[in-house]
mmCIF file of C-alpha atoms and ligand atoms in Angstrom:
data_model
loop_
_atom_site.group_PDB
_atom_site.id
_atom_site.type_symbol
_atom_site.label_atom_id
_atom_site.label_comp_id
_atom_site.label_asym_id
_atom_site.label_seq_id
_atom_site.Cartn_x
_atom_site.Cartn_y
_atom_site.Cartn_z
ATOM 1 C CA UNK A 6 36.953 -89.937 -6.502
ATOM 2 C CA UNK A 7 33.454 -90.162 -6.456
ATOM 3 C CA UNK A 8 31.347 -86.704 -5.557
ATOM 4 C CA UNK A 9 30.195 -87.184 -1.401
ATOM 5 C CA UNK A 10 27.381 -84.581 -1.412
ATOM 6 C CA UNK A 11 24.031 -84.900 -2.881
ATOM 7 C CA UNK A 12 23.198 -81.542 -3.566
ATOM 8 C CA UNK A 13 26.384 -81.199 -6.313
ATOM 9 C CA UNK A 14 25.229 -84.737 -8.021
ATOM 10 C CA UNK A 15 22.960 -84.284 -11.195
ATOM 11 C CA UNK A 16 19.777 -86.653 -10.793
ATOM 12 C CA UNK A 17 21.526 -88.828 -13.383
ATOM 13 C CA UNK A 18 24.601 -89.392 -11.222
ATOM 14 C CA UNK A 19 22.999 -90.068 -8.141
ATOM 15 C CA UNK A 20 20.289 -92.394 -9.445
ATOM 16 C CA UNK A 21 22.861 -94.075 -11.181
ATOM 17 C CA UNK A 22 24.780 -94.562 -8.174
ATOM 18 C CA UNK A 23 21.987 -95.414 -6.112
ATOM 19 C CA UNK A 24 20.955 -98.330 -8.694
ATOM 20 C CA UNK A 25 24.413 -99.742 -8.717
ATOM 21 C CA UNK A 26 26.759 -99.383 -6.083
ATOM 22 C CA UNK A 27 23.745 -98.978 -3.360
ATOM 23 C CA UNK A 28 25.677 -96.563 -0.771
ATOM 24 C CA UNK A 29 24.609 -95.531 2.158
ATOM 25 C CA UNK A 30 22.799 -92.213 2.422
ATOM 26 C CA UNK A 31 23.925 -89.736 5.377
ATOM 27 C CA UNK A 32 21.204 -87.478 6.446
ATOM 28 C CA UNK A 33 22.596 -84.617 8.792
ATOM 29 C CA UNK A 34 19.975 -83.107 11.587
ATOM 30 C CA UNK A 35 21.104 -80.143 13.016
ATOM 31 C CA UNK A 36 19.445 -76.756 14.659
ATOM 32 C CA UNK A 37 19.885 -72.659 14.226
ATOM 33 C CA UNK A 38 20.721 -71.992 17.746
ATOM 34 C CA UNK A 39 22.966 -69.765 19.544
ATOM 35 C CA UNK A 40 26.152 -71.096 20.645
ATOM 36 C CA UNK A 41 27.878 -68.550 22.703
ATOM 37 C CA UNK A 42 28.930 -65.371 21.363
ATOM 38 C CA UNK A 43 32.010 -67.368 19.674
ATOM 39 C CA UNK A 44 30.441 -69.462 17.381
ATOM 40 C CA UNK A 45 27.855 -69.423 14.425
ATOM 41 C CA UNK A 46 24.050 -70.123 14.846
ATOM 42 C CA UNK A 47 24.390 -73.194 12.450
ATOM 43 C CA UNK A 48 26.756 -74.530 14.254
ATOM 44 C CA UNK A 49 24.779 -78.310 15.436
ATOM 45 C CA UNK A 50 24.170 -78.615 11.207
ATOM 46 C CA UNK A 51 27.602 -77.723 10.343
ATOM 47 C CA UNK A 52 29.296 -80.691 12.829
ATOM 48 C CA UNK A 53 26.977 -82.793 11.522
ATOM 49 C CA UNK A 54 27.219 -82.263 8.132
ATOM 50 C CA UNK A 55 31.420 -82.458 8.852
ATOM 51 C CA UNK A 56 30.945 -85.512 10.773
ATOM 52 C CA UNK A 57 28.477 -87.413 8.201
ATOM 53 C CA UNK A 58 30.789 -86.049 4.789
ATOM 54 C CA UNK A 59 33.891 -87.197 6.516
ATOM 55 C CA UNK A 60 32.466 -91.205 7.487
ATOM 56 C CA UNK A 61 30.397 -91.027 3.469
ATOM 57 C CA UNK A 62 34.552 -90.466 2.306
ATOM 58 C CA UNK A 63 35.242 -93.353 3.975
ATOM 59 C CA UNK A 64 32.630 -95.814 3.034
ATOM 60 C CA UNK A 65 31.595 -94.462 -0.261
ATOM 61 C CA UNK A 66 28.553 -92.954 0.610
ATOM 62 C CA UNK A 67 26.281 -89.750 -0.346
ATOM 63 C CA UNK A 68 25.696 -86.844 2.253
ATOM 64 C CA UNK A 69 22.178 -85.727 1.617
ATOM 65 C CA UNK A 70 22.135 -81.322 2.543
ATOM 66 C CA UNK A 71 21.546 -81.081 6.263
ATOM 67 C CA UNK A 72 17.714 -80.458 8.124
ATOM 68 C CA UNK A 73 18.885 -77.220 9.360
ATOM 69 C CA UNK A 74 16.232 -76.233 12.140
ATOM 70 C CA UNK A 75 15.778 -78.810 15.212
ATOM 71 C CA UNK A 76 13.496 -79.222 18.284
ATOM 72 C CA UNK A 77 13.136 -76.462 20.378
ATOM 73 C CA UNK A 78 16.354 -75.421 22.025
ATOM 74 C CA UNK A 79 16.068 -76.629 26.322
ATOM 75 C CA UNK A 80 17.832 -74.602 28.914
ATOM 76 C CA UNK A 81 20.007 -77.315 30.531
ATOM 77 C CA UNK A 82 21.645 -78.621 26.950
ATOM 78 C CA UNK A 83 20.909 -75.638 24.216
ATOM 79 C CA UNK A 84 20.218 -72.673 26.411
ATOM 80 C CA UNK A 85 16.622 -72.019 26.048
ATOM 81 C CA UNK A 86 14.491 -70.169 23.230
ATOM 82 C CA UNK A 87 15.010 -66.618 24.635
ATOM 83 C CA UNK A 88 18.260 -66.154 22.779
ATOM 84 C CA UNK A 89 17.627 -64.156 19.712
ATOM 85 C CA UNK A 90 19.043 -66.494 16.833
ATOM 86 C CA UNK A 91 17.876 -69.681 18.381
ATOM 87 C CA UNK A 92 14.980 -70.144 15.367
ATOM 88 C CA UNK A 93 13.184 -73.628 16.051
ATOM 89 C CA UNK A 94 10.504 -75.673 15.134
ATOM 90 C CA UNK A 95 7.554 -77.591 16.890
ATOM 91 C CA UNK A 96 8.163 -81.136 17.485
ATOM 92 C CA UNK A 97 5.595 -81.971 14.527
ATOM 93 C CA UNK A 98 7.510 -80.375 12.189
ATOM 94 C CA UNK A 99 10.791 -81.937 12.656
ATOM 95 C CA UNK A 100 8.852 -85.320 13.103
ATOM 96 C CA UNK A 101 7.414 -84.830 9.321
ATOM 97 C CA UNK A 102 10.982 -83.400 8.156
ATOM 98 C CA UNK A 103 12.205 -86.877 8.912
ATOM 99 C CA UNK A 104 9.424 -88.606 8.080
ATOM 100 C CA UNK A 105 9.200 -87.286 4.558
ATOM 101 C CA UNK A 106 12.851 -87.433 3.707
ATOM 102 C CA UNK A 107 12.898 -91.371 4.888
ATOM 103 C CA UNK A 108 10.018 -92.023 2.479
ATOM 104 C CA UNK A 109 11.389 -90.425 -0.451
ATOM 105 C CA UNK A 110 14.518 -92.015 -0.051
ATOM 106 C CA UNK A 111 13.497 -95.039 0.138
ATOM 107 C CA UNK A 112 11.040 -94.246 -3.008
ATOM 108 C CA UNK A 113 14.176 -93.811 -4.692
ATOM 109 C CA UNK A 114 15.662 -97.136 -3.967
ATOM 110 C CA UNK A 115 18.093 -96.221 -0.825
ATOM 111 C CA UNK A 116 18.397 -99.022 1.661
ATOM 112 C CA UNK A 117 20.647 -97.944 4.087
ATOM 113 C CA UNK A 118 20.060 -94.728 5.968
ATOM 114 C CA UNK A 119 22.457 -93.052 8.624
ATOM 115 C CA UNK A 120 20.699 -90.009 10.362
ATOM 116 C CA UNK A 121 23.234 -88.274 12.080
ATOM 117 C CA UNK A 122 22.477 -86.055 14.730
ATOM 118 C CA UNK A 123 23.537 -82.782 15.755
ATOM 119 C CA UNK A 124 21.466 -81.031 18.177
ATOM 120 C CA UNK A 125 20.790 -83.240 21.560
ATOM 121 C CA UNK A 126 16.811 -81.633 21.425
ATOM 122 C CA UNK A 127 16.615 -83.805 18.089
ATOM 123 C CA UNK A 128 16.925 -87.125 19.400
ATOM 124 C CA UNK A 129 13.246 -88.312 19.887
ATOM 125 C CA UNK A 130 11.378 -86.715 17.085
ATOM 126 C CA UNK A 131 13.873 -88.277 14.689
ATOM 127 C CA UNK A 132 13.240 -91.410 16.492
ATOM 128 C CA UNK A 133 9.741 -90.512 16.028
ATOM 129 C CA UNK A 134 9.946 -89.700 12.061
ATOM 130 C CA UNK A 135 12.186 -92.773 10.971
ATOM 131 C CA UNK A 136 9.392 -94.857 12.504
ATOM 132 C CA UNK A 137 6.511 -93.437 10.609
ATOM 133 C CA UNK A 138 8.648 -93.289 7.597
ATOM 134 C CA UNK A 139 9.429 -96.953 7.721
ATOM 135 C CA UNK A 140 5.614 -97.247 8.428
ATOM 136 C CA UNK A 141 4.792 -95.493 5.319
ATOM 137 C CA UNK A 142 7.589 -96.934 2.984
ATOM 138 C CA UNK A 143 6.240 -100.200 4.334
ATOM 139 C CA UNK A 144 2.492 -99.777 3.140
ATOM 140 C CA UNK A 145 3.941 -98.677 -0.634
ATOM 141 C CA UNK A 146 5.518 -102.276 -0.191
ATOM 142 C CA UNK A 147 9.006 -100.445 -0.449
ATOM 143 C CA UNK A 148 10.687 -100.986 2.442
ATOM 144 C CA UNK A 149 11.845 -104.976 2.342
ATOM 145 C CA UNK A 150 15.243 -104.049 2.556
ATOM 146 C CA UNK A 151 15.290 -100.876 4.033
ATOM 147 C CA UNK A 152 17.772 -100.769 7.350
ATOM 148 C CA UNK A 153 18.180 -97.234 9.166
ATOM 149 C CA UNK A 154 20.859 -96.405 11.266
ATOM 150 C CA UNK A 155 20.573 -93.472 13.882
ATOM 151 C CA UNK A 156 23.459 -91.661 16.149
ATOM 152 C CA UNK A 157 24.305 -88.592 17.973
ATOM 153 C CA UNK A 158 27.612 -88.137 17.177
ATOM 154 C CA UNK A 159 29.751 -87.207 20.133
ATOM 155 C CA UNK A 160 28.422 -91.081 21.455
ATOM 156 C CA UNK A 161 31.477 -92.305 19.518
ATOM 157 C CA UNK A 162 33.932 -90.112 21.655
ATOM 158 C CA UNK A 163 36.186 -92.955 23.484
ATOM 159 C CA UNK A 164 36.599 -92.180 26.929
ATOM 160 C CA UNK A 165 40.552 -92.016 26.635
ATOM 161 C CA UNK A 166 40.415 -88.831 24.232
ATOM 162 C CA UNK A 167 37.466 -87.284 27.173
ATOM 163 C CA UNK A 168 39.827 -88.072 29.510
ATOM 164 C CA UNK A 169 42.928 -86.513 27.610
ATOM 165 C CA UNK A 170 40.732 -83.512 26.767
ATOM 166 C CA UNK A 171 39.423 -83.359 29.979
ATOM 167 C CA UNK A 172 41.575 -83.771 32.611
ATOM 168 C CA UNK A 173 39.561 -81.892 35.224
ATOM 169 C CA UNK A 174 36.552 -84.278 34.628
ATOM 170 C CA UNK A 175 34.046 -84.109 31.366
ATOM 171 C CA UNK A 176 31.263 -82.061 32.351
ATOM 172 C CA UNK A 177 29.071 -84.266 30.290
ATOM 173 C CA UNK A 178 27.598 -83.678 26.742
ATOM 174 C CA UNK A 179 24.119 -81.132 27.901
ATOM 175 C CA UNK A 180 26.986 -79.075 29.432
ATOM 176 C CA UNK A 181 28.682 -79.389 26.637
ATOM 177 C CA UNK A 182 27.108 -77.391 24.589
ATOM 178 C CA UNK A 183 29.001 -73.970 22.701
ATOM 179 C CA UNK A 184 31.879 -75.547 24.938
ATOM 180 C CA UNK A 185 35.400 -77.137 24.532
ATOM 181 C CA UNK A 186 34.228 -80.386 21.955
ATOM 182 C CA UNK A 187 31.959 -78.187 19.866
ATOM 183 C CA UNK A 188 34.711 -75.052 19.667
ATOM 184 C CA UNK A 189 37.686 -77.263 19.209
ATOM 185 C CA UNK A 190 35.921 -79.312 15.998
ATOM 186 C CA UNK A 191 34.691 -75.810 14.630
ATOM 187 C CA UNK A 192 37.958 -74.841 14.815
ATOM 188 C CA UNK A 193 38.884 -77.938 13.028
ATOM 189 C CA UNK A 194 36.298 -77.926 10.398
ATOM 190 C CA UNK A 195 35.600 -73.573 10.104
ATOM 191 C CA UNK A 196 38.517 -71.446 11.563
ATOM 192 C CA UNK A 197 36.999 -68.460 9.809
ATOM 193 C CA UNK A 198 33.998 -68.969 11.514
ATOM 194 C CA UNK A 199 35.233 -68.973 15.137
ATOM 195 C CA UNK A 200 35.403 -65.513 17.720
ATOM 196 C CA UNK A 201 38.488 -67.284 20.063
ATOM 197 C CA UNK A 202 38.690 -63.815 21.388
ATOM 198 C CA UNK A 203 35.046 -63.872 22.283
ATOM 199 C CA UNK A 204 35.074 -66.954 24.356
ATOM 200 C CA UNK A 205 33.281 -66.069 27.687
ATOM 201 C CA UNK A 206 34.546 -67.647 30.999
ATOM 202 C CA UNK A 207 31.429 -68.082 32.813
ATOM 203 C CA UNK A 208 31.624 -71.320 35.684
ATOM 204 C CA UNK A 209 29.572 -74.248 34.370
ATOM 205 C CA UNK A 210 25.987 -74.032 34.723
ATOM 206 C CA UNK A 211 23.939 -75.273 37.658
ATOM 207 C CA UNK A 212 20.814 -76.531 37.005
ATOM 208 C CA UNK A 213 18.207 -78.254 39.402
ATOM 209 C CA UNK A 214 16.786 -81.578 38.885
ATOM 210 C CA UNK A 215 13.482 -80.474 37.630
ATOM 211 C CA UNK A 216 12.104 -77.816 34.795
ATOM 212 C CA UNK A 217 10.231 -75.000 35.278
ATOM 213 C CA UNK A 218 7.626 -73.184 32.335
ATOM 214 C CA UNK A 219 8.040 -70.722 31.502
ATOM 215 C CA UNK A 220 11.527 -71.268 31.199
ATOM 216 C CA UNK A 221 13.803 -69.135 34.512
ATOM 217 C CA UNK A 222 15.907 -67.468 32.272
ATOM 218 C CA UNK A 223 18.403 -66.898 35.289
ATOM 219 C CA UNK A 224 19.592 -70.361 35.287
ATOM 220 C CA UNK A 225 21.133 -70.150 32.308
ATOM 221 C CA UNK A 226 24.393 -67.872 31.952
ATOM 222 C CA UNK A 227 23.594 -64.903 29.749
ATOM 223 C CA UNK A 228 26.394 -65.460 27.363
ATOM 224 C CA UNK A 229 24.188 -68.943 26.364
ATOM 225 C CA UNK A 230 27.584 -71.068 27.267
ATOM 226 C CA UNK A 231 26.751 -74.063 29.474
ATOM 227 C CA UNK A 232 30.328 -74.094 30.748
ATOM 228 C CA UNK A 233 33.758 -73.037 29.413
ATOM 229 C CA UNK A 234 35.232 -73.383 26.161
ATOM 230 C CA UNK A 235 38.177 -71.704 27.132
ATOM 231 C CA UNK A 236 41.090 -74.777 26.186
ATOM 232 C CA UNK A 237 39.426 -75.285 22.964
ATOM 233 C CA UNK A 238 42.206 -75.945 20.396
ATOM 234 C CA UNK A 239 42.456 -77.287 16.558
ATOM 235 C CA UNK A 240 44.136 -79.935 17.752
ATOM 236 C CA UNK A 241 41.571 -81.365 20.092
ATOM 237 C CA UNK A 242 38.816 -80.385 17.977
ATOM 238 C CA UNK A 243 41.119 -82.705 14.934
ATOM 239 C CA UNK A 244 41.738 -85.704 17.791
ATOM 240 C CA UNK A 245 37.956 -85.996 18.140
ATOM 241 C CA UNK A 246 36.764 -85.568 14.630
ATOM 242 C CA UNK A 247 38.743 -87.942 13.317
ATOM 243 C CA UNK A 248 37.848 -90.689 16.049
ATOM 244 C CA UNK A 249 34.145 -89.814 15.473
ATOM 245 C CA UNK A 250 34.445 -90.165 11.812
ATOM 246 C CA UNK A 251 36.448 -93.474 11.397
ATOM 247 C CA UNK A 252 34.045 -95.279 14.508
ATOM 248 C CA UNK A 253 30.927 -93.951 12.199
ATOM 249 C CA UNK A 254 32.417 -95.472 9.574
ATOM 250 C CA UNK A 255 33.486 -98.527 11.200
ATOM 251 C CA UNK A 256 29.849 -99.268 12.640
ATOM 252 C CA UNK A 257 28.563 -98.272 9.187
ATOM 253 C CA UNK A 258 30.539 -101.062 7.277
ATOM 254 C CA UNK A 259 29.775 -103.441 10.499
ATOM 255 C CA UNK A 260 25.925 -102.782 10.618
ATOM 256 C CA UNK A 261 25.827 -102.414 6.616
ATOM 257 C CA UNK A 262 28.106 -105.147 5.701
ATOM 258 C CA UNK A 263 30.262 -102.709 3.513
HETATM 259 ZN ZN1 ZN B 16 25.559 -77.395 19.480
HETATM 260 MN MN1 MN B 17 22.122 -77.781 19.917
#
């Protein structure tokens, strides 16, 4: 069984895996945000790190460690950045984060790259980053072959397992966030790490259709859950994990021709 996580190969091993079996290379991008008073502040990193080791299993790929801090944390899908905990970084930042890993990856001879996103703030800056890092792997004349792949994870929920999970309506993935998907797959992944007995029961937020700066604290429910997690179970969190993971790895080997 060959070792999944970068950070446990020896240089040797991975180059020599990189040189001859050419696997894809997961890179997690998470955040350090509050998630309710339930759940851990890493939570977003941890999912994604779950989510990209278990599709690497499956198609013989390498996890690369996770890029831990994300995009400022926004009321309506993260609760805001007036939670103490929710440690975040400017858009520039994260943009170079990405940037820089992309290049040195590909410096190293990787040619298929699957960013997999945690944290819904993320999205554009790592957008953002893969582009200049293609831009600069391109002008060192490195980049010929080079084909990224880029996801937020909960996209590859089916809508039969929302429904099943669900079956008073999905609230949607912003509401979604220290909620019933992200408690149930922490309670899949990290039991230890989960309060069940701390689970608030505030009604789902209500947000209007514009933003306001500074942010009006008031809109968002003071335990920093968007709407209830109470339902969460193992057994939902297992149900969706393992659909996430086998369609990552199934539009992996598509996209990848693995
Ligand atoms: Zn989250
Ligand atoms: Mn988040």
């Amino acid at each position: 069984m060959n070792e999944v996580h970068m950070n446990r190969m020896s240089w040797t091993q991975y180059r020599d895996r990189i040189t001859h079996d050419k696997p894809p290379v997961f890179l997690p991008v998470g955040a350090l945000e509050q998630h309710g008073p339930h759940l851990p502040l890493g939570t977003d990193a941890l999912l994604a790190s779950d989510i990209a080791s278990g599709a690497a299993a499956l198609v013989g790929g390498i996890v690369a460690p996770a890029l831990s801090y994300g995009y400022k944390s926004q009321p309506k899908c993260g609760g805001g950045q007036h939670f103490c905990g929710t440690t975040s970084v400017d858009a520039a930042t994260l943009i170079g984060q990405v940037r820089d890993t992309v290049r040195e990856f590909v410096r190293h001879g990787v040619e298929r790259l699957v960013l997999v996103n945690g944290h819904f703030e993320n999205q554009w800056f790592m957008i953002e980053g893969i582009d200049l890092g293609m831009r600069d792997a391109n002008a060192a004349g490195a980049a010929n072959k080079l084909c990224v792949m880029r996801l937020e994870y909960w996209d590859f929920c089916t809508e039969e397992t929302l429904a099943a999970i669900f079956p008073q309506g999905f609230p949607g993935f912003a509401l979604e966030h220290a909620a019933v998907i992200e408690t149930s797959m922490m309670l899949y992944f990290h039991p230890e790490l989960v309060r069940l007995d701390s689970i608030p029961n505030d009604a789902p937020a209500q947000f209007p259709p514009y933003d306001i700066y500074p942010t009006r604290t008031e809109w968002v429910p003071a335990s920093g859950v968007l709407s209830s997690a109470l339902g969460s179970t193992r057994e939902k969190g297992e149900r969706i994990s393992q659909e996430v993971i086998m369609r990552v790895a199934a539009a992996v080997r598509a996209e990848f021709g693995l």
